[in-house]
Amino acid sequence: MKSYKSYKSYKSAICIIPPESQWKNIQEIRQKHDKHFNRWMPHINFLYPFILPPSLSFSSSSSSSKLDIIDNNNNNNNNDENKIEPNYIDTNEILEILMQAVNSIEPFIIKFQELDYFLFGKSSSTVWLKPKTEPVDILMELENRLTGSSSTTSTTTSTSTTTSISTDTEKKEETEKESSFGFQEFDDLIKIGSKGFKPHLSLGQFRGEKSAQEAIKKFSKIFSNEPIEFELKEIYWIIREGYNDPFKVFAKIGLGKDGVVVIEKK
């Protein structure tokens, strides 16, 4: 697989986003407490940094018949001075890799009701919503699929002597295929901290452990009465033009074997 490591950008991410109809309580808290409120929508990151697409134009044609694309983008202008030339990044290829990574994960239920916090020294903490899913470990599996560290593909072993050579070849090709899914050089979030990847939806920053615990006690009442629950059907490729600009959705990648890609309007 082509290496995209040198094209990592903090102006791009792969994440999940709750339905906007369920943002109200999250955003009321974030507006007061989250310094990233104006730049990030409510989200859980899976790949960050990620790859910045070469432009916001996109052709619906693809070399892969499995890539079902709905192109909603009619604007071919992109003035990002740091954009990477199309010769070096193939948006179709990136979307195909994402599709392959998530095609074994069917849509699932995710619920936000409990809260937790990260502690950064004595005077800094972040309070966040803890996702609960069915199946339980599906978010970790999603991260593993996106970073190429897990595979649900299986091979069939042949007992026929006459076909042993072709079977070995097929196994080799299948092994190579399995080892090439996802973005194996984009495991930045797995390497953060001592506990590895921790899916979370940030609500805000606070001064130390006591402040975080007080905030959790206060906010828990809100989400106990009005938990956020929905079926997650897609992941999102989000981008921003400048580091201080708000992120916008560039593409939605549907989960499961029937998932499709939708390119958003600029």
Coordinates of C-alpha atoms in Angstrom, one line a residue:
M1 CA 0.0 0.0 0.0
K2 CA 1.2 3.5 -0.7
S3 CA 2.5 5.4 2.3
Y4 CA 0.6 8.5 3.2
K5 CA 2.6 9.2 6.4
S6 CA 4.2 12.3 5.0
Y7 CA 0.8 13.8 4.2
K8 CA -0.5 13.8 7.8
S9 CA -2.3 17.0 8.6
Y10 CA -3.9 18.5 11.7
K11 CA -6.4 20.0 9.4
S12 CA -8.0 16.6 8.8
A13 CA -9.5 13.8 10.9
I14 CA -11.6 10.7 10.8
C15 CA -14.3 10.8 13.5
I16 CA -17.8 10.0 14.5
I17 CA -20.4 12.8 15.1
P18 CA -23.7 12.5 17.0
P19 CA -26.8 13.6 15.0
E20 CA -27.1 17.4 15.2
S21 CA -30.6 17.0 16.6
Q22 CA -28.9 15.7 19.8
W23 CA -26.3 18.4 20.2
K24 CA -28.2 20.8 22.5
N25 CA -27.0 19.7 25.9
I26 CA -23.5 19.0 24.7
Q27 CA -23.1 22.4 23.0
E28 CA -24.5 24.3 25.9
I29 CA -21.7 22.8 28.1
R30 CA -19.0 23.1 25.5
Q31 CA -19.8 26.7 24.7
K32 CA -18.9 27.6 28.3
H33 CA -16.1 25.2 29.0
D34 CA -14.5 23.9 25.8
K35 CA -11.8 26.1 24.2
H36 CA -12.2 24.1 21.0
F37 CA -15.9 24.9 20.7
N38 CA -15.6 27.1 17.7
R39 CA -13.3 24.8 15.8
W40 CA -14.7 21.3 16.5
M41 CA -18.2 19.9 16.4
P42 CA -19.1 17.3 19.0
H43 CA -17.1 14.2 18.0
I44 CA -14.9 11.2 18.8
N45 CA -11.7 11.1 16.9
F46 CA -10.4 7.8 15.4
L47 CA -7.6 9.1 13.1
Y48 CA -6.0 12.4 13.9
P49 CA -4.0 13.8 12.2
F50 CA -5.2 12.5 8.9
I51 CA -4.9 13.3 5.2
L52 CA -6.0 16.6 3.7
P53 CA -7.8 15.9 0.3
P54 CA -6.1 17.6 -2.7
S55 CA -9.3 19.6 -3.5
L56 CA -13.0 19.7 -2.9
S57 CA -13.8 18.5 -6.4
F58 CA -14.5 14.8 -6.9
S59 CA -15.2 12.5 -9.8
S60 CA -17.9 9.9 -9.2
S61 CA -16.0 7.5 -11.4
S62 CA -13.9 4.9 -9.6
S63 CA -11.7 1.9 -10.5
S64 CA -13.5 -0.1 -7.8
S65 CA -17.0 -1.3 -8.3
K66 CA -17.4 -1.6 -4.6
L67 CA -17.1 2.2 -4.0
D68 CA -20.6 3.5 -4.3
I69 CA -20.3 7.3 -4.3
I70 CA -22.9 10.1 -4.1
D71 CA -21.2 13.4 -5.1
N72 CA -22.9 16.4 -3.6
N73 CA -20.1 18.8 -4.3
N74 CA -20.3 21.2 -7.2
N75 CA -17.6 23.6 -6.2
N76 CA -14.2 23.0 -7.8
N77 CA -12.4 25.9 -6.2
N78 CA -10.0 25.3 -3.3
N79 CA -7.8 28.2 -2.2
D80 CA -6.0 26.3 0.6
E81 CA -2.4 27.3 0.1
N82 CA -1.2 24.1 1.7
K83 CA -3.3 21.7 -0.4
I84 CA -1.4 18.8 -1.8
E85 CA -1.4 18.3 -5.6
P86 CA -3.8 15.5 -6.9
N87 CA -0.7 13.8 -8.4
Y88 CA 0.3 12.8 -4.9
I89 CA -3.0 12.0 -3.2
D90 CA -5.8 10.0 -4.8
T91 CA -9.0 10.8 -3.0
N92 CA -10.7 7.8 -4.5
E93 CA -8.0 5.5 -3.1
I94 CA -8.3 7.0 0.4
L95 CA -12.0 6.5 0.3
E96 CA -11.7 3.0 -0.9
I97 CA -9.3 2.2 2.0
L98 CA -11.7 3.7 4.5
M99 CA -14.6 1.7 2.9
Q100 CA -12.6 -1.5 3.1
A101 CA -11.7 -0.8 6.7
V102 CA -15.3 -0.4 7.9
N103 CA -17.2 -2.8 5.6
S104 CA -17.1 -5.6 8.2
I105 CA -18.6 -3.4 10.9
E106 CA -22.4 -3.0 10.6
P107 CA -24.2 0.0 12.0
F108 CA -24.5 -0.2 15.8
I109 CA -26.1 1.6 18.8
I110 CA -24.1 4.1 20.8
K111 CA -25.2 5.8 24.0
F112 CA -23.8 8.7 26.0
Q113 CA -24.9 8.9 29.6
E114 CA -21.9 8.5 31.8
L115 CA -19.0 10.9 32.3
D116 CA -15.3 10.6 33.1
Y117 CA -12.2 12.8 33.0
F118 CA -8.6 12.9 32.0
L119 CA -6.2 14.5 34.5
F120 CA -3.2 16.4 33.2
G121 CA -1.1 17.3 36.2
K122 CA -2.5 19.1 39.3
S123 CA -4.2 22.0 37.5
S124 CA -5.6 20.7 34.2
S125 CA -8.3 18.2 33.3
T126 CA -10.8 17.4 30.6
V127 CA -14.3 16.1 31.3
W128 CA -15.8 13.9 28.6
L129 CA -18.8 11.7 27.8
K130 CA -18.2 8.0 27.9
P131 CA -19.6 6.1 24.9
K132 CA -21.5 2.8 25.6
T133 CA -22.0 0.6 22.7
E134 CA -23.7 -2.7 21.6
P135 CA -21.5 -4.7 20.8
V136 CA -19.4 -3.6 23.7
D137 CA -16.0 -3.4 22.1
I138 CA -17.1 -2.2 18.7
L139 CA -15.4 1.3 18.9
M140 CA -12.0 -0.4 19.7
E141 CA -12.6 -2.7 16.7
L142 CA -13.4 0.3 14.5
E143 CA -10.1 2.0 15.6
N144 CA -8.2 -1.2 14.9
R145 CA -9.8 -1.6 11.5
L146 CA -9.0 2.0 10.6
T147 CA -5.4 1.7 11.7
G148 CA -4.9 -1.7 10.1
S149 CA -4.3 -3.7 13.3
S150 CA -7.3 -6.0 13.1
S151 CA -8.9 -8.1 10.4
T152 CA -12.1 -10.1 10.3
T153 CA -11.3 -11.6 6.9
S154 CA -10.9 -15.4 6.9
T155 CA -9.5 -17.8 4.4
T156 CA -10.6 -21.3 3.5
T157 CA -8.0 -24.1 3.6
S158 CA -8.0 -26.6 0.8
T159 CA -7.2 -30.3 1.4
S160 CA -6.7 -31.1 -2.3
T161 CA -3.1 -32.0 -3.2
T162 CA -3.6 -31.1 -6.9
T163 CA -4.6 -27.5 -6.0
S164 CA -2.0 -26.9 -3.3
I165 CA 0.1 -24.6 -5.3
S166 CA -2.8 -22.4 -6.4
T167 CA -4.2 -22.5 -2.9
D168 CA -0.8 -21.3 -1.4
T169 CA -0.8 -18.5 -3.9
E170 CA -4.3 -17.5 -3.0
K171 CA -3.4 -17.6 0.7
K172 CA -0.4 -15.4 0.0
E173 CA -2.5 -12.9 -1.9
E174 CA -5.2 -13.0 0.8
T175 CA -2.6 -12.4 3.5
E176 CA -1.2 -9.5 1.6
K177 CA -4.7 -8.1 1.1
E178 CA -5.4 -8.5 4.8
S179 CA -2.2 -6.8 5.9
S180 CA -2.9 -3.8 3.6
F181 CA -6.2 -2.5 5.0
G182 CA -6.6 0.6 7.0
F183 CA -3.9 3.3 7.6
Q184 CA -1.2 1.5 9.5
E185 CA 0.9 4.7 9.9
F186 CA -1.9 6.7 11.4
D187 CA -2.1 5.1 14.9
D188 CA -1.3 8.4 16.7
L189 CA -4.3 8.1 19.0
I190 CA -3.4 4.6 20.0
K191 CA 0.0 5.8 21.2
I192 CA -1.3 8.7 23.3
G193 CA -1.0 8.0 27.0
S194 CA -0.2 4.8 28.8
K195 CA -3.7 3.2 28.2
G196 CA -3.8 3.6 24.5
F197 CA -6.9 4.6 22.5
K198 CA -9.7 5.9 24.7
P199 CA -12.8 6.9 22.8
H200 CA -14.3 10.0 24.3
L201 CA -16.5 13.0 23.5
S202 CA -14.9 16.1 25.2
L203 CA -17.1 18.5 27.0
G204 CA -14.6 20.9 28.4
Q205 CA -11.4 21.7 30.2
F206 CA -11.2 22.3 34.0
R207 CA -8.7 23.2 36.7
G208 CA -7.5 19.9 38.2
E209 CA -9.2 16.9 39.6
K210 CA -11.6 18.5 42.1
S211 CA -13.0 20.8 39.4
A212 CA -13.5 17.9 37.1
Q213 CA -15.3 15.9 39.7
E214 CA -17.6 18.8 40.5
A215 CA -18.4 19.2 36.8
I216 CA -19.2 15.6 36.4
K217 CA -21.5 15.7 39.4
K218 CA -23.3 18.7 37.8
F219 CA -23.4 17.4 34.2
S220 CA -24.4 13.8 35.2
K221 CA -27.9 15.1 36.1
I222 CA -28.3 16.4 32.6
F223 CA -27.4 13.2 30.8
S224 CA -29.1 10.9 33.3
N225 CA -32.3 12.7 32.5
E226 CA -31.6 13.1 28.8
P227 CA -29.1 10.5 27.6
I228 CA -27.9 10.7 24.0
E229 CA -28.5 7.5 22.0
F230 CA -28.5 6.8 18.3
E231 CA -27.6 4.2 15.6
L232 CA -24.1 5.0 14.2
K233 CA -24.3 4.4 10.5
E234 CA -21.2 6.2 9.2
I235 CA -17.9 7.7 10.0
Y236 CA -16.8 11.2 8.9
W237 CA -13.8 12.6 7.1
I238 CA -13.6 16.2 8.3
I239 CA -11.3 19.0 7.2
R240 CA -10.6 22.7 7.8
E241 CA -8.8 25.3 5.6
G242 CA -6.7 26.9 8.4
Y243 CA -5.8 25.8 11.9
N244 CA -8.1 28.4 13.4
D245 CA -11.0 27.6 11.1
P246 CA -13.9 25.3 12.0
F247 CA -13.9 21.8 10.8
K248 CA -16.4 20.8 8.1
V249 CA -17.5 17.4 6.9
F250 CA -15.8 16.5 3.6
A251 CA -17.2 12.9 3.3
K252 CA -19.4 10.4 5.1
I253 CA -18.3 6.8 4.8
G254 CA -21.1 4.3 5.5
L255 CA -20.5 1.3 7.8
G256 CA -21.1 -2.3 6.7
K257 CA -21.3 -4.1 3.4
D258 CA -24.0 -1.8 2.1
G259 CA -22.3 1.4 3.2
V260 CA -21.8 4.2 0.6
V261 CA -19.7 7.3 0.4
V262 CA -21.3 10.7 0.4
I263 CA -19.2 13.8 -0.6
E264 CA -20.5 16.9 1.1
K265 CA -21.0 20.3 -0.5
K266 CA -18.4 22.9 0.4

